CSV table of C-alpha atoms and ligand atoms in Angstrom, one decimal:
chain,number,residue,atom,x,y,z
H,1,UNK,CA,87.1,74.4,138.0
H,2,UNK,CA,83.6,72.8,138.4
H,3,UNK,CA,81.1,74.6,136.3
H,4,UNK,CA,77.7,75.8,138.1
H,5,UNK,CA,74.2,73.4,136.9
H,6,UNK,CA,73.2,76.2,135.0
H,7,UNK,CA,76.0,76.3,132.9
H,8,UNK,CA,76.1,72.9,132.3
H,9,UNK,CA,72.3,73.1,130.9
H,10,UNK,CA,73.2,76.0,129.2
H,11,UNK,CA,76.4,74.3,127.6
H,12,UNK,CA,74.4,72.0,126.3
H,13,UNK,CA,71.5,73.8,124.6
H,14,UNK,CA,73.9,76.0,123.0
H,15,UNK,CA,75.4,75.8,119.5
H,16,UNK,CA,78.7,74.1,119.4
H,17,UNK,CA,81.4,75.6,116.9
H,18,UNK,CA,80.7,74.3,113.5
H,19,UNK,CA,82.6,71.4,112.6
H,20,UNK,CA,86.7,72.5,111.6
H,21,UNK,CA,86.3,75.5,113.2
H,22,UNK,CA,87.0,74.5,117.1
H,23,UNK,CA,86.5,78.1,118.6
H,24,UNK,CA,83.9,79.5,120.6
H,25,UNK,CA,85.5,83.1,121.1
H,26,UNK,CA,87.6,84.7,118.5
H,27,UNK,CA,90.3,87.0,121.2
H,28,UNK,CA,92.8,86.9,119.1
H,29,UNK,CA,94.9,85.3,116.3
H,30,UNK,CA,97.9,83.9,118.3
H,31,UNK,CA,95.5,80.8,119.3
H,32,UNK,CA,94.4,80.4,115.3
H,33,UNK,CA,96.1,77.8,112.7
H,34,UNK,CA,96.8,78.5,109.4
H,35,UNK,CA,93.4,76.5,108.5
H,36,UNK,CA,91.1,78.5,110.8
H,37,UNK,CA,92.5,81.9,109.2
H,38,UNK,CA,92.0,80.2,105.6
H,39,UNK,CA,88.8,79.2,106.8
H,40,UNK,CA,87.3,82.1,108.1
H,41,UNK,CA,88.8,84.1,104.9
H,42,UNK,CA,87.4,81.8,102.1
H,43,UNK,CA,84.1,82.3,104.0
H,44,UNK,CA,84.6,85.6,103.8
H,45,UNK,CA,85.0,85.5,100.0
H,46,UNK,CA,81.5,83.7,99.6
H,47,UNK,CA,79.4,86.5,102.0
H,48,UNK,CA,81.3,89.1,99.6
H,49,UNK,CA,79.4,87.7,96.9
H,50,UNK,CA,76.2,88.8,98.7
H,51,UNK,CA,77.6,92.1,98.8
H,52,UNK,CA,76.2,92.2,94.6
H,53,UNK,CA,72.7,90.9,94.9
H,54,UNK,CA,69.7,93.1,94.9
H,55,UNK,CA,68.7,91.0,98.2
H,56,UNK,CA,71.6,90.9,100.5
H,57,UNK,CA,70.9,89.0,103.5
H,58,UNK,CA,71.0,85.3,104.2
H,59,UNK,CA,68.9,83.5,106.8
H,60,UNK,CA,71.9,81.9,108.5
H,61,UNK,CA,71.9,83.5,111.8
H,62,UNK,CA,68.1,84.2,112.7
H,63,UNK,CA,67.1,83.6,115.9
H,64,UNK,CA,70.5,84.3,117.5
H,65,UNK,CA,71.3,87.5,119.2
H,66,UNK,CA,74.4,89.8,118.7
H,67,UNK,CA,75.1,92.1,121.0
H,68,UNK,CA,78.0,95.2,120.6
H,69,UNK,CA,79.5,96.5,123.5
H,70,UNK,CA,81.7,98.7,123.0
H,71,UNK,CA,83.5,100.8,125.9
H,72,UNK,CA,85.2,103.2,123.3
H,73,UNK,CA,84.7,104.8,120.4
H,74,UNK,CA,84.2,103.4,117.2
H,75,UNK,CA,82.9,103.8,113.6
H,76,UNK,CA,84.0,101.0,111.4
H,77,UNK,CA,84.0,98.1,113.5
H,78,UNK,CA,80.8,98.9,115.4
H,79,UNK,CA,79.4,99.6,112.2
H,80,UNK,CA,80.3,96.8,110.2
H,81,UNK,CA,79.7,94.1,112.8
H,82,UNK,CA,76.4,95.6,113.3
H,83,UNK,CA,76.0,95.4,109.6
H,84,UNK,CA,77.5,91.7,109.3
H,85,UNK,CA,75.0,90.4,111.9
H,86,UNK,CA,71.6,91.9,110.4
H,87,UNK,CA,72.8,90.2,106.6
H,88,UNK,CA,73.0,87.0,108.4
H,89,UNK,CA,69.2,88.4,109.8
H,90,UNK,CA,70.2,87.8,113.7
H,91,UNK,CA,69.3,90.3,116.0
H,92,UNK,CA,71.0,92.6,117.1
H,93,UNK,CA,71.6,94.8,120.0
H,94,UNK,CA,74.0,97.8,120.3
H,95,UNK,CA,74.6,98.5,124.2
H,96,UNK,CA,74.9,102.4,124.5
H,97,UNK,CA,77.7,102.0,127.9
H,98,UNK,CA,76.7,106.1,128.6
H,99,UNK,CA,73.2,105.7,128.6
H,100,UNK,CA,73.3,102.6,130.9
H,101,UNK,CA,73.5,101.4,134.5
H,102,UNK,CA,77.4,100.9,134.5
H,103,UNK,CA,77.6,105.6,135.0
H,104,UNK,CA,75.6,103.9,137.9
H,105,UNK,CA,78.4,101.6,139.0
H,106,UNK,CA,77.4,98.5,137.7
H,107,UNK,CA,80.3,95.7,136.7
H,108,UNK,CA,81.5,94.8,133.9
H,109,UNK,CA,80.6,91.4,134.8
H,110,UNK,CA,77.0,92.2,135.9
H,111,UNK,CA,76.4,94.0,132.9
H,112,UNK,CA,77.3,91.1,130.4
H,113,UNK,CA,75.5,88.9,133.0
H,114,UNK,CA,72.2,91.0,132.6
H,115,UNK,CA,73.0,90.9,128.8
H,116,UNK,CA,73.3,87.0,128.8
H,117,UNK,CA,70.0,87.0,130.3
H,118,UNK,CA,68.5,88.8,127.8
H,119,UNK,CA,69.2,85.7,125.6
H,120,UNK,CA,72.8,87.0,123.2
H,121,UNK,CA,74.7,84.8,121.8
H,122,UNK,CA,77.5,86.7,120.9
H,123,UNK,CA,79.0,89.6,122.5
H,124,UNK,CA,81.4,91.9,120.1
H,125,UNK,CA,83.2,94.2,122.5
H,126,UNK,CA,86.0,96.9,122.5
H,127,UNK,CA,87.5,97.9,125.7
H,128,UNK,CA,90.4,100.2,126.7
H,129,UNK,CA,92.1,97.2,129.4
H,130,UNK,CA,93.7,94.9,127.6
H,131,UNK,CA,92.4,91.4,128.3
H,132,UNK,CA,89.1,92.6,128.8
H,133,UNK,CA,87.6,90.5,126.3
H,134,UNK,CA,89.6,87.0,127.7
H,135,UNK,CA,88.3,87.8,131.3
H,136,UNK,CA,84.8,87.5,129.7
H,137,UNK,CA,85.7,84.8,128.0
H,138,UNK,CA,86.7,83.4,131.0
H,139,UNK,CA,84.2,83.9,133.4
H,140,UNK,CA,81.2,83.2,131.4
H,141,UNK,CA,82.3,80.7,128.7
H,142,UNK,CA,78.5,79.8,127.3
H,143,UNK,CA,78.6,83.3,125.5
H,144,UNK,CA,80.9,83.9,122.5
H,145,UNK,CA,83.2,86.4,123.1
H,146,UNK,CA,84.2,88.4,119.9
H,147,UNK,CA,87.3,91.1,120.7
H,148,UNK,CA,86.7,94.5,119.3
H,149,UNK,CA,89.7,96.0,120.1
H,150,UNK,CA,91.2,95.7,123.7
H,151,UNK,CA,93.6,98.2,124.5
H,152,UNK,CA,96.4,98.0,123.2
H,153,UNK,CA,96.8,94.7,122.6
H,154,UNK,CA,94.3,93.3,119.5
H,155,UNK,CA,92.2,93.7,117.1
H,156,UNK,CA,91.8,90.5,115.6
H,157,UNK,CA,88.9,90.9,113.0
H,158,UNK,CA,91.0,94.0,111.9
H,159,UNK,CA,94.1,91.5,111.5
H,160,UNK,CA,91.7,89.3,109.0
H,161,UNK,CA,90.5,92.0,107.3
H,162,UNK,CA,94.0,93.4,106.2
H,163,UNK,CA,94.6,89.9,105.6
H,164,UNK,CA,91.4,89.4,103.1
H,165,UNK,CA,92.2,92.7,101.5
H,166,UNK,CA,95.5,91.6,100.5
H,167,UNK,CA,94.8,88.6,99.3
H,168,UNK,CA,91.8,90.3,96.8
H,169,UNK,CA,94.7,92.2,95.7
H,170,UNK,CA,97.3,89.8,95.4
H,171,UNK,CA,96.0,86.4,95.2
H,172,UNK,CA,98.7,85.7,97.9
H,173,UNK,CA,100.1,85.8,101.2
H,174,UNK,CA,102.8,83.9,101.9
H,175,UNK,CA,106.1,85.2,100.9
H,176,UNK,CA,104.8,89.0,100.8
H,177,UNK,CA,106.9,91.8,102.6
H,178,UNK,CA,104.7,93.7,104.6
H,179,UNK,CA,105.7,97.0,106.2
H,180,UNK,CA,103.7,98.4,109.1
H,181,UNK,CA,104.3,102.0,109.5
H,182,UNK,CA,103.9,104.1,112.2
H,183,UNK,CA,102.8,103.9,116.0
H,184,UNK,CA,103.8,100.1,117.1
H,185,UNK,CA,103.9,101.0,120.2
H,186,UNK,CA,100.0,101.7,121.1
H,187,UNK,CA,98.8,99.4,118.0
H,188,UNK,CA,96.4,96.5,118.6
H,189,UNK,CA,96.3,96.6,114.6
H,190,UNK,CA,99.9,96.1,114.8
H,191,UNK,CA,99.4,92.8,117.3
H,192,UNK,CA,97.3,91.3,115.1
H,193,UNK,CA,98.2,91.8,112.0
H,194,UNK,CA,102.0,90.4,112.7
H,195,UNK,CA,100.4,87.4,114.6
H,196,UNK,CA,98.0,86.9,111.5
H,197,UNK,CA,100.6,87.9,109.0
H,198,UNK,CA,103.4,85.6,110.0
H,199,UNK,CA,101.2,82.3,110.1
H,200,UNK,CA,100.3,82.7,106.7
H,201,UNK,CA,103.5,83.3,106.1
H,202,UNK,CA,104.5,87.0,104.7
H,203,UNK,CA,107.5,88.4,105.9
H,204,UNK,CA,106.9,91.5,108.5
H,205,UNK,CA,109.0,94.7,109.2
H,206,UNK,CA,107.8,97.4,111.9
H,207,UNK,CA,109.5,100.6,110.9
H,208,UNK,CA,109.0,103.5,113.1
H,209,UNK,CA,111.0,105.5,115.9
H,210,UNK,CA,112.9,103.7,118.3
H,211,UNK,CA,110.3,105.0,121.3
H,212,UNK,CA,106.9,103.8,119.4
H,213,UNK,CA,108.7,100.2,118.7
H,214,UNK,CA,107.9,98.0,121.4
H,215,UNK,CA,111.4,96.6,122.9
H,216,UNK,CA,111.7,92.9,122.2
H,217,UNK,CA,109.3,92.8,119.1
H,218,UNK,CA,111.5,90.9,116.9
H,219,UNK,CA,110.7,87.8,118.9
H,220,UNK,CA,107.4,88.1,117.3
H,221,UNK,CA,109.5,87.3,114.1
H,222,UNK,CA,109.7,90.7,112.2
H,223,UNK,CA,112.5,92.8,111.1
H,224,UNK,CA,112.9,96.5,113.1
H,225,UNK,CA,113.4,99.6,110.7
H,226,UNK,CA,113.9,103.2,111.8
H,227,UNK,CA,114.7,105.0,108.3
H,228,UNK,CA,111.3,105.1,106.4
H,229,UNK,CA,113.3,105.2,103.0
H,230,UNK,CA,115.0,102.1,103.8
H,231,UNK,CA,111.8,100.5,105.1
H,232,UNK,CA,109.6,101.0,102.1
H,233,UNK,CA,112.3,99.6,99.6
H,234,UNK,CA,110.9,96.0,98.8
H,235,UNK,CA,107.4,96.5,100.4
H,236,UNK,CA,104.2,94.5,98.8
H,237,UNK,CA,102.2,96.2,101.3
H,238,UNK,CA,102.7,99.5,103.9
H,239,UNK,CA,99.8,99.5,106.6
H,240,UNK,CA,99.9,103.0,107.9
H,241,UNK,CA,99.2,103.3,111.5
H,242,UNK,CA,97.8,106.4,112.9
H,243,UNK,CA,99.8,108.0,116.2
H,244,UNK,CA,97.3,107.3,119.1
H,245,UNK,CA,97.9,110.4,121.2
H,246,UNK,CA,94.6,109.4,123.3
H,247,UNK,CA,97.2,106.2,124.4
H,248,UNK,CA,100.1,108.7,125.2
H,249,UNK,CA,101.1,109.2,128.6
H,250,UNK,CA,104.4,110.7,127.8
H,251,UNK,CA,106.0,112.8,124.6
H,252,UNK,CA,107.1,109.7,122.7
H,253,UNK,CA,108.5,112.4,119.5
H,254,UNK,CA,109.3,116.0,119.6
H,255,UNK,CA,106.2,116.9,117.8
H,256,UNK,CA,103.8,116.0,115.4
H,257,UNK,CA,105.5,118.2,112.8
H,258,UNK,CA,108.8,116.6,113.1
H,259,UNK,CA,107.3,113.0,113.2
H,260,UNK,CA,105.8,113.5,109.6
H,261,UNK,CA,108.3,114.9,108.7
H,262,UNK,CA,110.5,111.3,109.7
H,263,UNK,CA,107.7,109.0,108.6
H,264,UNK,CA,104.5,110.5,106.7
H,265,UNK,CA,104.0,108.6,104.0
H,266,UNK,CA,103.6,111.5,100.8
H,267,UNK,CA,102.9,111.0,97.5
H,268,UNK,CA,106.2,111.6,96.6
H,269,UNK,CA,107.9,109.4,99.0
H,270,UNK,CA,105.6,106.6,97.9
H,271,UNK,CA,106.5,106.9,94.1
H,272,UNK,CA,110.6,107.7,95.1
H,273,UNK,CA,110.9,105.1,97.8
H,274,UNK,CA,108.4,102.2,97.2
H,275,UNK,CA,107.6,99.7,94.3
H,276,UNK,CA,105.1,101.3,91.8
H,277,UNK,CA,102.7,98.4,92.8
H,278,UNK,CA,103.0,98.6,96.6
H,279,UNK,CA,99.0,98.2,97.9
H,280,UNK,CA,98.6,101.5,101.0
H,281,UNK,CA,96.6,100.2,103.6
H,282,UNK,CA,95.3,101.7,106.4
H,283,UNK,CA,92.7,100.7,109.2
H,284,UNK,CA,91.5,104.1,110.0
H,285,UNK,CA,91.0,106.1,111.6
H,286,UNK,CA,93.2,108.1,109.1
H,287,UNK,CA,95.1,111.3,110.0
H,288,UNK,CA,95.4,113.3,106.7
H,289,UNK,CA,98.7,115.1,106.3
H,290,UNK,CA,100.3,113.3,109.5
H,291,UNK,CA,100.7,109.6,108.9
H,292,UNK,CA,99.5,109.9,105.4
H,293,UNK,CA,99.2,112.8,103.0
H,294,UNK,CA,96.3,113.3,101.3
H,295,UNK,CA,97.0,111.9,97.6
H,296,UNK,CA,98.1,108.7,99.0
H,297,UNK,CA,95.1,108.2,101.4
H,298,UNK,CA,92.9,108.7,98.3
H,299,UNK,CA,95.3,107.5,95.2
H,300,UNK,CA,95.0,104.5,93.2
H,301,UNK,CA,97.4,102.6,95.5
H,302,UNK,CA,95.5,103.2,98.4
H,303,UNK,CA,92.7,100.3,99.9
H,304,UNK,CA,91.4,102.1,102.6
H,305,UNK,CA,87.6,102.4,101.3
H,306,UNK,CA,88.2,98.3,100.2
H,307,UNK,CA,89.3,97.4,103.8
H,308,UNK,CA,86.0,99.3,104.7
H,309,UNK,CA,84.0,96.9,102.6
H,310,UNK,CA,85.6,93.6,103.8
H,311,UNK,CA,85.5,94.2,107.5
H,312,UNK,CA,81.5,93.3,107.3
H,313,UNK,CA,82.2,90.2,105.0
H,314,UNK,CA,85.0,89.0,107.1
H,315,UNK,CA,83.1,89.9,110.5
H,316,UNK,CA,80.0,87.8,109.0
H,317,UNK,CA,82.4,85.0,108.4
H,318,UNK,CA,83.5,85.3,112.1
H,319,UNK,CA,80.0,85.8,113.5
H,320,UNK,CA,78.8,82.7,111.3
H,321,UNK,CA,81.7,80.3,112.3
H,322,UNK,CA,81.3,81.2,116.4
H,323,UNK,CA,77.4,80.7,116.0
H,324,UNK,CA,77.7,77.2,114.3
H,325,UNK,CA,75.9,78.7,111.4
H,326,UNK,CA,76.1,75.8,109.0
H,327,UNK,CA,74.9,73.2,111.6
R,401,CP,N1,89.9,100.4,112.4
R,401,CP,C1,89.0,100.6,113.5
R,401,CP,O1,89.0,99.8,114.4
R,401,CP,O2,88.2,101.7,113.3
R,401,CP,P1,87.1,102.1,114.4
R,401,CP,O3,87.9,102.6,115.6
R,401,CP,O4,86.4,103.2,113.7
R,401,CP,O5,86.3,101.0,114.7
């Protein structure tokens, strides 16, 4: 398709993608190699170190504009990327969707076009339609399009987060067995993290009941589990998911009583049934004493609060490598 003279001039007066990093949008991480995820996590480990100064911010990003768009809720993600993009001093904008002219009808595409013209850069967004984020992408490829969450189909700074946290913890992917317990089904976590997970090379198993498994997942190139006890045995890692009953149109389990009492992960399932070592991970929102009882959401195994923590170095790595920070 021929592009429009104003997006060839604008093509050219913006940044390109730094050098070994050939991505102007980060969707998701089916389209990233095994370099690009290494990449974007060893940057990740250097804006941690920031984290200790008594100054944390770094000029790398001034002058560009970040803007969060976010069509549901959130708290950790908005919040961190928010975070990420004023200690790389950009500005940034958070679009309130209630407040503005979309309750007066406006499209989605006119509103990132009006947003474009305000001179962003980037444009974080979470959207409940899945491929929200590509059409963007798609339609107006001068802006970087960084997905939020879309649906429920990925989360992909979520994926990399995990994926930093685990490798703070154990020096290593490649070769772990991660379990990811829980709601399959309605997970964008889920997405991502398998697609993440299995090019760096741990091995994955979903365990879950049969109806919040996706049909055909093992294609993805993970192992299906419906006995929780069996599931846990040789774990590294158990990412908890939370049941999203806002994403149910149907009864997918009896009740919620019955389905923690199948797969809630207590304290004394997770010393009886896992290794003493296994890290509990979870990307919140967490549902005490449903998906995970309270002792293990706040006991030493547990990297919840840690996960917290590395979202905003890992989404200042993203937000740096899309900008062409080092340029
Ligand atoms: N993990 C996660 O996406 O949390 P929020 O919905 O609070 O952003």
């Amino acid at each position: 398709m021929a592009s429009s003279p104003t997006s060839q001039r604008e093509a050219k007066v913006r940044p390109k993608p730094v050098a070994g990093f050939a991505h102007r949008h980060l969707l998701d991480l089916d389209v990233l190699s095994r370099e690009d995820i290494e990449r974007i996590l060893h940057d990740a480990a250097g804006f941690k170190d920031v984290f200790t100064r008594t100054v944390k911010k770094l000029p790398t990003l001034r002058g560009k504009t970040v803007v969060n768009l976010f069509f549901e809720n959130s708290t950790r993600t908005r919040t961190s990327f928010e975070l990420a993009a004023k200690r790389l001093s950009a500005d940034v904008l958070n679009f309130a969707v209630s407040t503005s002219s979309v309750a007066k009808g406006e499209s989605l595409l006119d509103t990132v076009r009006t947003i474009r013209a305000l001179g962003a850069d980037v444009i974080v967004m979470r959207h409940g339609s899945a491929g929200t984020p590509h059409l963007l992408a798609e339609r107006l490829p001068n802006l970087s399009i960084i997905n939020a969450g879309d649906g429920c189909h990925a989360h992909p700074t979520q994926g990399l987060l995990d994926m930093f946290t685990i490798l703070e913890k154990r020096e290593r992917i490649e070769g772990l067995q991660v379990v990811i317990l829980g709601d399959i089904l309605h997970s964008r976590v889920a997405r991502s993290n398998i697609w993440g997970l299995r090019t760096m090379g741990a091995k994955v198993r979903v365990v879950g009941p049969k109806t919040l498994i996706p049909r055909g997942i093992e294609a993805m190139g993970v192992e299906v589990c419906h006995d929780l006890r069996e599931g846990l045995q040789d774990a590294d890692v158990i990412n908890i998911l939370r049941i999203q009953r806002e994403r149910m149109t149907q009864n997918f389990f009896p009740s919620i009583r019955e389905y923690t009492l199948l797969y809630g992960l207590t304290e004394e399932r997770l010393r009886q049934w896992a290794k003493p070592d296994a890290l509990v991970m979870h990307p919140g929102p967490i549902n005490r004493g449903i998906e995970i009882g309270q002792a293990v959401a706040d006991g030493p195994q547990s990297t919840i609060e840690e996960q917290v923590t590395n979202g905003v170095a890992v989404r200042m790595a993203v937000l740096y490598l899309l900008c062409g920070g080092s340029e």
